[in-house]
mmCIF file with all atom_site columns, C-alpha atoms in Angstrom:
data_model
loop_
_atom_site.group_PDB
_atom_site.id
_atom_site.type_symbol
_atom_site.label_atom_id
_atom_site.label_alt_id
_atom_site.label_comp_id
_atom_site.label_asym_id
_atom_site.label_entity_id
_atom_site.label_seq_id
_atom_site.pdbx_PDB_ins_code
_atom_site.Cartn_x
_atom_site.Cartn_y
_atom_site.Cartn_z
_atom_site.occupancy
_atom_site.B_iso_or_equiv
_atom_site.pdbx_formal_charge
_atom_site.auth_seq_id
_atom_site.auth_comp_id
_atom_site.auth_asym_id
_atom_site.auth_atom_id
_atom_site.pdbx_PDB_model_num
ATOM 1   C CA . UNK A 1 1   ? 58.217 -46.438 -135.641 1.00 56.00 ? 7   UNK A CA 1
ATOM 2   C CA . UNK A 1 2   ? 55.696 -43.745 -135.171 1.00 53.00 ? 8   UNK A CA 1
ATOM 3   C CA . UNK A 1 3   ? 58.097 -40.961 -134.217 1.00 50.00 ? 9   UNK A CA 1
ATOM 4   C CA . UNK A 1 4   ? 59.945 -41.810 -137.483 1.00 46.00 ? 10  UNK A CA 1
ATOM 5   C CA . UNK A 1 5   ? 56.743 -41.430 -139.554 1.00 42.00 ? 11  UNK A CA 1
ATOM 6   C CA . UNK A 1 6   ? 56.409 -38.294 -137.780 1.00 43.00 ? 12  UNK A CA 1
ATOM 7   C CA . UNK A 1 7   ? 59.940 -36.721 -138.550 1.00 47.00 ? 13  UNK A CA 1
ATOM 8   C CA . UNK A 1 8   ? 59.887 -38.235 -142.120 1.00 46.00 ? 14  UNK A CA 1
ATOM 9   C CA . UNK A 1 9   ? 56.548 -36.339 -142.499 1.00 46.00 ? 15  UNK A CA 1
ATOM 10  C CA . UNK A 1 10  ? 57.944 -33.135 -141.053 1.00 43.00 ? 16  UNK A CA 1
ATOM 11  C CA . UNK A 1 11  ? 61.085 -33.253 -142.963 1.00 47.00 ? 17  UNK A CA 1
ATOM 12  C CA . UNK A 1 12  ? 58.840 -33.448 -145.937 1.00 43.00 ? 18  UNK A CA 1
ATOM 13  C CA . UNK A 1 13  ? 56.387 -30.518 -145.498 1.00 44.00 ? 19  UNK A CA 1
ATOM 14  C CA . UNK A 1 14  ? 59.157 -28.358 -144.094 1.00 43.00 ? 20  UNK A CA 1
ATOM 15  C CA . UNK A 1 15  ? 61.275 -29.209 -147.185 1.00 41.00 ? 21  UNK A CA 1
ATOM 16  C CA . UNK A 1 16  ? 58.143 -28.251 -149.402 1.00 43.00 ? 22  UNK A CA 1
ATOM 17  C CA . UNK A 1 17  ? 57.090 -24.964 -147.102 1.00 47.00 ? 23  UNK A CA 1
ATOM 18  C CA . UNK A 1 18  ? 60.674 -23.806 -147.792 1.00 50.00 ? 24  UNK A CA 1
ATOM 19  C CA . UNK A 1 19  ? 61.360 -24.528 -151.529 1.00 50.00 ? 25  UNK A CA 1
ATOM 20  C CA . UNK A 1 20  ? 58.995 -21.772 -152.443 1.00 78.00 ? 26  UNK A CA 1
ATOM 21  C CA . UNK A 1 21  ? 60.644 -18.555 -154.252 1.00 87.00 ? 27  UNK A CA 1
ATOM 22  C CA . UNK A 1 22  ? 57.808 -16.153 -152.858 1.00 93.00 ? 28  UNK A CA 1
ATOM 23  C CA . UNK A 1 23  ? 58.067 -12.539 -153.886 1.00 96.00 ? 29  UNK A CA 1
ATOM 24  C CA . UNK A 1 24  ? 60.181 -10.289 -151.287 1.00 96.00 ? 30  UNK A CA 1
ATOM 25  C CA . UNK A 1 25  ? 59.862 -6.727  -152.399 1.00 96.00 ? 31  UNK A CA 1
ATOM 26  C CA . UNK A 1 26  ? 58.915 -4.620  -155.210 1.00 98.00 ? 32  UNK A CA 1
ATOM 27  C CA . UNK A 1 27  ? 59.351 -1.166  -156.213 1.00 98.00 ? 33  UNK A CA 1
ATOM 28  C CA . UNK A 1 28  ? 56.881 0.707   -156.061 1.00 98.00 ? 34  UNK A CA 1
ATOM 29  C CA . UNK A 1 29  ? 56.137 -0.664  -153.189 1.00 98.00 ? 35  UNK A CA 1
ATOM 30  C CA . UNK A 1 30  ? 53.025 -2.687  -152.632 1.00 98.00 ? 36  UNK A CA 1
ATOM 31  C CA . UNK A 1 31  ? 49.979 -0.228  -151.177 1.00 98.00 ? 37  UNK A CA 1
ATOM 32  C CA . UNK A 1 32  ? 52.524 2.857   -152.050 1.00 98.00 ? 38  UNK A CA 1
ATOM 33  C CA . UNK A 1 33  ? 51.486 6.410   -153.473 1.00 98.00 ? 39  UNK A CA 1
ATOM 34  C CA . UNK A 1 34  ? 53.930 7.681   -155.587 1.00 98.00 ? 40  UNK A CA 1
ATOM 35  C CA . UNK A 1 35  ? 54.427 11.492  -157.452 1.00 97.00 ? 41  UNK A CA 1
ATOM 36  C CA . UNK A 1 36  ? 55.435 10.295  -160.842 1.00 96.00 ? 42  UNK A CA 1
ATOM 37  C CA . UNK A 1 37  ? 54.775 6.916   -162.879 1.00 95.00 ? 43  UNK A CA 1
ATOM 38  C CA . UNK A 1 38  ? 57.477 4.312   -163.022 1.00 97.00 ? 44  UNK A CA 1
ATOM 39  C CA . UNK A 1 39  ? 59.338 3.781   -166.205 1.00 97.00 ? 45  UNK A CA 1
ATOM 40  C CA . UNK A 1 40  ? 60.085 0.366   -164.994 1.00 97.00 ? 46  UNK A CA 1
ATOM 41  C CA . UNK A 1 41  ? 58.703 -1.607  -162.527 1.00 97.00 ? 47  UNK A CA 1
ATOM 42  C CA . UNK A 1 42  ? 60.776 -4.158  -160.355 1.00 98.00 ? 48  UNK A CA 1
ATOM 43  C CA . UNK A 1 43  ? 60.203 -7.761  -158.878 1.00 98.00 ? 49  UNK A CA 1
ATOM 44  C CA . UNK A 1 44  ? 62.369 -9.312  -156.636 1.00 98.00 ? 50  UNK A CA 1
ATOM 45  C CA . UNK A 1 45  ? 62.130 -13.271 -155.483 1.00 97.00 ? 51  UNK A CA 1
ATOM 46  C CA . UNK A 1 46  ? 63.571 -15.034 -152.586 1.00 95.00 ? 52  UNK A CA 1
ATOM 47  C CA . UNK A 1 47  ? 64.843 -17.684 -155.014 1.00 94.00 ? 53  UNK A CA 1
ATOM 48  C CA . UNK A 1 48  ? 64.388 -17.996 -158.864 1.00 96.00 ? 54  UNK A CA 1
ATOM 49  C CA . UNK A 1 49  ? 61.401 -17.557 -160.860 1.00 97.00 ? 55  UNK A CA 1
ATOM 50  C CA . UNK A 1 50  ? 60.611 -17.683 -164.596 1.00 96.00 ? 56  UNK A CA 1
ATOM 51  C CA . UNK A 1 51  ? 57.408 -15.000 -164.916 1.00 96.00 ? 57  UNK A CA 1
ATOM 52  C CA . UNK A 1 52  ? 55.213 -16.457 -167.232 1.00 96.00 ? 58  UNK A CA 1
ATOM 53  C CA . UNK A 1 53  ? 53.102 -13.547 -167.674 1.00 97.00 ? 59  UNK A CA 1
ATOM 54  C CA . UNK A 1 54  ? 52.153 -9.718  -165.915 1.00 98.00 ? 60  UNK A CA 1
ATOM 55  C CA . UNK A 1 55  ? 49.331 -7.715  -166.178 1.00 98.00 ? 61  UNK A CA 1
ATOM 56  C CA . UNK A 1 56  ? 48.377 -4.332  -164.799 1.00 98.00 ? 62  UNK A CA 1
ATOM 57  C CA . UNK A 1 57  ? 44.965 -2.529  -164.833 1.00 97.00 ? 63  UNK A CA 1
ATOM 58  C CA . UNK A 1 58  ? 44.846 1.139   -163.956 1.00 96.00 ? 64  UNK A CA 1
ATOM 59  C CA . UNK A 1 59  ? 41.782 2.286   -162.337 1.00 95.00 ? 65  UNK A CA 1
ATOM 60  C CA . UNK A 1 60  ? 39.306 -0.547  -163.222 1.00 85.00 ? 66  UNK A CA 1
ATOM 61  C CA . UNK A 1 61  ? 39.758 -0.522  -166.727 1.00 92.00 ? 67  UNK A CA 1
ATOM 62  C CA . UNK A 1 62  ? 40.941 -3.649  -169.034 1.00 93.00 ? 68  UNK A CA 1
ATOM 63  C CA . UNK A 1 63  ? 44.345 -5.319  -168.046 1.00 95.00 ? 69  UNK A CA 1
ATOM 64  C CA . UNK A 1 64  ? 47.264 -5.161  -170.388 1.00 96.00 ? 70  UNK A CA 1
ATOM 65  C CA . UNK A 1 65  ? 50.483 -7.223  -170.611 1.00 97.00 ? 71  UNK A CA 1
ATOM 66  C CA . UNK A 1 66  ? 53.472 -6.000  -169.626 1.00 97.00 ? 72  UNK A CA 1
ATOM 67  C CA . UNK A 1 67  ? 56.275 -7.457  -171.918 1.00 95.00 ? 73  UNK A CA 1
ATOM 68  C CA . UNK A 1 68  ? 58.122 -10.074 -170.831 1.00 95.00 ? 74  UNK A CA 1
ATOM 69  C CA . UNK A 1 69  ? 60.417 -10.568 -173.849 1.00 91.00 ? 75  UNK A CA 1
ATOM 70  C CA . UNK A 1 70  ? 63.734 -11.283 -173.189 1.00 85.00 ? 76  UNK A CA 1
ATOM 71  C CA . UNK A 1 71  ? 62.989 -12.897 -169.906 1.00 83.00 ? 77  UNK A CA 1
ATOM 72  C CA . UNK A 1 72  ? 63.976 -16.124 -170.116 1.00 82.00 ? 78  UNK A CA 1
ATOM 73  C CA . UNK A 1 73  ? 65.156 -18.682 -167.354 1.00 89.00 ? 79  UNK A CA 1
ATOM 74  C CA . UNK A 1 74  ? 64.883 -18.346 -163.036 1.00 95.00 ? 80  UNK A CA 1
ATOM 75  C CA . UNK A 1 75  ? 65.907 -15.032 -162.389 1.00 95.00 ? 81  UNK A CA 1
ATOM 76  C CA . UNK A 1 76  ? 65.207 -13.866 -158.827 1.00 96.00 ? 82  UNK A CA 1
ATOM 77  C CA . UNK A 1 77  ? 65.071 -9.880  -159.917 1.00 96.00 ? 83  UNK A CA 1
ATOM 78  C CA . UNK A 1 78  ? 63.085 -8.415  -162.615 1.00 96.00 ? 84  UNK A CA 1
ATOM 79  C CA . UNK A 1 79  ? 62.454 -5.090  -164.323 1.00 96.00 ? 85  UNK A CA 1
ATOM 80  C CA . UNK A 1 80  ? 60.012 -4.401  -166.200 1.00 97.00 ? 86  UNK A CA 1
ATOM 81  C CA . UNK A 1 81  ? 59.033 -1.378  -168.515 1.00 96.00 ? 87  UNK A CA 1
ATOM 82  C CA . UNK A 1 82  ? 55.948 0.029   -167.259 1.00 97.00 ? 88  UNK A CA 1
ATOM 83  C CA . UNK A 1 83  ? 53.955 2.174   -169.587 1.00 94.00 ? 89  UNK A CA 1
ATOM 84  C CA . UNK A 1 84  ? 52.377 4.998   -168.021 1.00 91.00 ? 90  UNK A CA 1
ATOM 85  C CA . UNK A 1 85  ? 48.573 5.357   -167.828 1.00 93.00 ? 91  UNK A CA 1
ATOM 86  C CA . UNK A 1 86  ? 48.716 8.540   -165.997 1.00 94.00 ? 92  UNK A CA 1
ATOM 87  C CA . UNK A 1 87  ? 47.416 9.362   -162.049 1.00 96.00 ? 93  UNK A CA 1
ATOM 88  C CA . UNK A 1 88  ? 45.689 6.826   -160.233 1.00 97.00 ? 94  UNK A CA 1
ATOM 89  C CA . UNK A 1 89  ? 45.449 2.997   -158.579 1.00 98.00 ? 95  UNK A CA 1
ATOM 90  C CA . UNK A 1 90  ? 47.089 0.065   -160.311 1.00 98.00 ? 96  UNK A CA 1
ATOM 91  C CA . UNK A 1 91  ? 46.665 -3.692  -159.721 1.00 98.00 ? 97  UNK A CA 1
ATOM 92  C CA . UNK A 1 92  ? 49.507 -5.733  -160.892 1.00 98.00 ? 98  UNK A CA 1
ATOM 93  C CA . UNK A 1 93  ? 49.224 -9.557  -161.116 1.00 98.00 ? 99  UNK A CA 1
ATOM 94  C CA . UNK A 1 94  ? 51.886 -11.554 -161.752 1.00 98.00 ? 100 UNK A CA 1
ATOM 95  C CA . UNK A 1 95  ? 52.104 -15.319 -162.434 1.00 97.00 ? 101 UNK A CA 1
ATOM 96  C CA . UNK A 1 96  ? 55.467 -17.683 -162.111 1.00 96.00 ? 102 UNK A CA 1
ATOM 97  C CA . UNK A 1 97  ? 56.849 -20.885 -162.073 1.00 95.00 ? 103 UNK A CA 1
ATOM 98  C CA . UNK A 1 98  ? 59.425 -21.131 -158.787 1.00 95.00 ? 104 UNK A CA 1
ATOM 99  C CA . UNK A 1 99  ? 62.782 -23.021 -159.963 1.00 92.00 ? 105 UNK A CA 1
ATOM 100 C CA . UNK A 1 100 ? 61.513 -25.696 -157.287 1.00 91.00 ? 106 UNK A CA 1
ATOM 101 C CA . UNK A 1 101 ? 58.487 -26.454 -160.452 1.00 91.00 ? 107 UNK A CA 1
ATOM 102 C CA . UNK A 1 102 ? 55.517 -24.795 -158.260 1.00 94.00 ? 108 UNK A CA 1
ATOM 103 C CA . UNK A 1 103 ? 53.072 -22.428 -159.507 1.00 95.00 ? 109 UNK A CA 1
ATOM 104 C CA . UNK A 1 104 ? 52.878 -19.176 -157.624 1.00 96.00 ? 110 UNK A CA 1
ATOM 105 C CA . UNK A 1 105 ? 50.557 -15.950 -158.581 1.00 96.00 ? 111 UNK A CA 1
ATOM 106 C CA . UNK A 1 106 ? 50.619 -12.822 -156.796 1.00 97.00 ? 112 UNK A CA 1
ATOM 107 C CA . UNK A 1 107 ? 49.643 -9.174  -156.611 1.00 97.00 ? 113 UNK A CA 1
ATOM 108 C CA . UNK A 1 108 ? 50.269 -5.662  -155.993 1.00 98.00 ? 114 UNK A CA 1
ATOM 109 C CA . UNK A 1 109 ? 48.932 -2.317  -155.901 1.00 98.00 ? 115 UNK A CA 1
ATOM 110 C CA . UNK A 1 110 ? 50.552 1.026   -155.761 1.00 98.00 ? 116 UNK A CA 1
ATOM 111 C CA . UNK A 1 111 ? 48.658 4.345   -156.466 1.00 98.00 ? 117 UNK A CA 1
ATOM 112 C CA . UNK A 1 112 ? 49.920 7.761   -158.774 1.00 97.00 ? 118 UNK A CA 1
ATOM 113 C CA . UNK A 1 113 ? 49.262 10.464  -157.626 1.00 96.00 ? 119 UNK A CA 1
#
């Protein structure tokens, strides 16, 4: 009996572990230096995600939204228009539901040079 509390347990946290649509790549690429400012910037998720909202801030000043109009449902690639704040380090924080119903945040960072 207690091997088959132990497998139904596994079966459930592995199930769980794997359900999550974590974020596989972006361009730029996290911890990047880059010439020139994107126009757009891209996410891309292992599975599908509906962004609920994404901010940058550029150099330690305020945050601003990036607009996420016209992003509806669980997409697993998104791009973004990026408006340029000139040379130097940007944070960008994004927050999601997974198409599995969990919550996931994240960030990224990519310097102009």
């Amino acid at each position: 009996m207690k091997y088959f509390l132990l497998a139904a347990f596994l079966g459930i946290f592995a199930s769980g572990a794997l359900a999550h649509s974590p974020l596989e790549n972006t361009n730029p690429l996290d911890q990047s230096s880059i010439a020139v400012a994107p126009e757009e910037l891209q996410l891309n998720f292992r599975g599908g995600m509906r962004l609920t909202r994404v901010t940058a801030t550029h150099d330690d000043g305020e945050a601003f939204d990036l607009d996420l109009a016209g992003q509806t449902g669980f997409v697993s690639d998104y791009s973004l228009i990026f408006p340029d704040q000139g040379a130097g380090v940007y944070v960008i924080v994004w927050r999601g539901l997974g198409d599995d119903g969990h919550a996931q945040t994240g960030e990224f960072t990519f310097t102009v040079e």
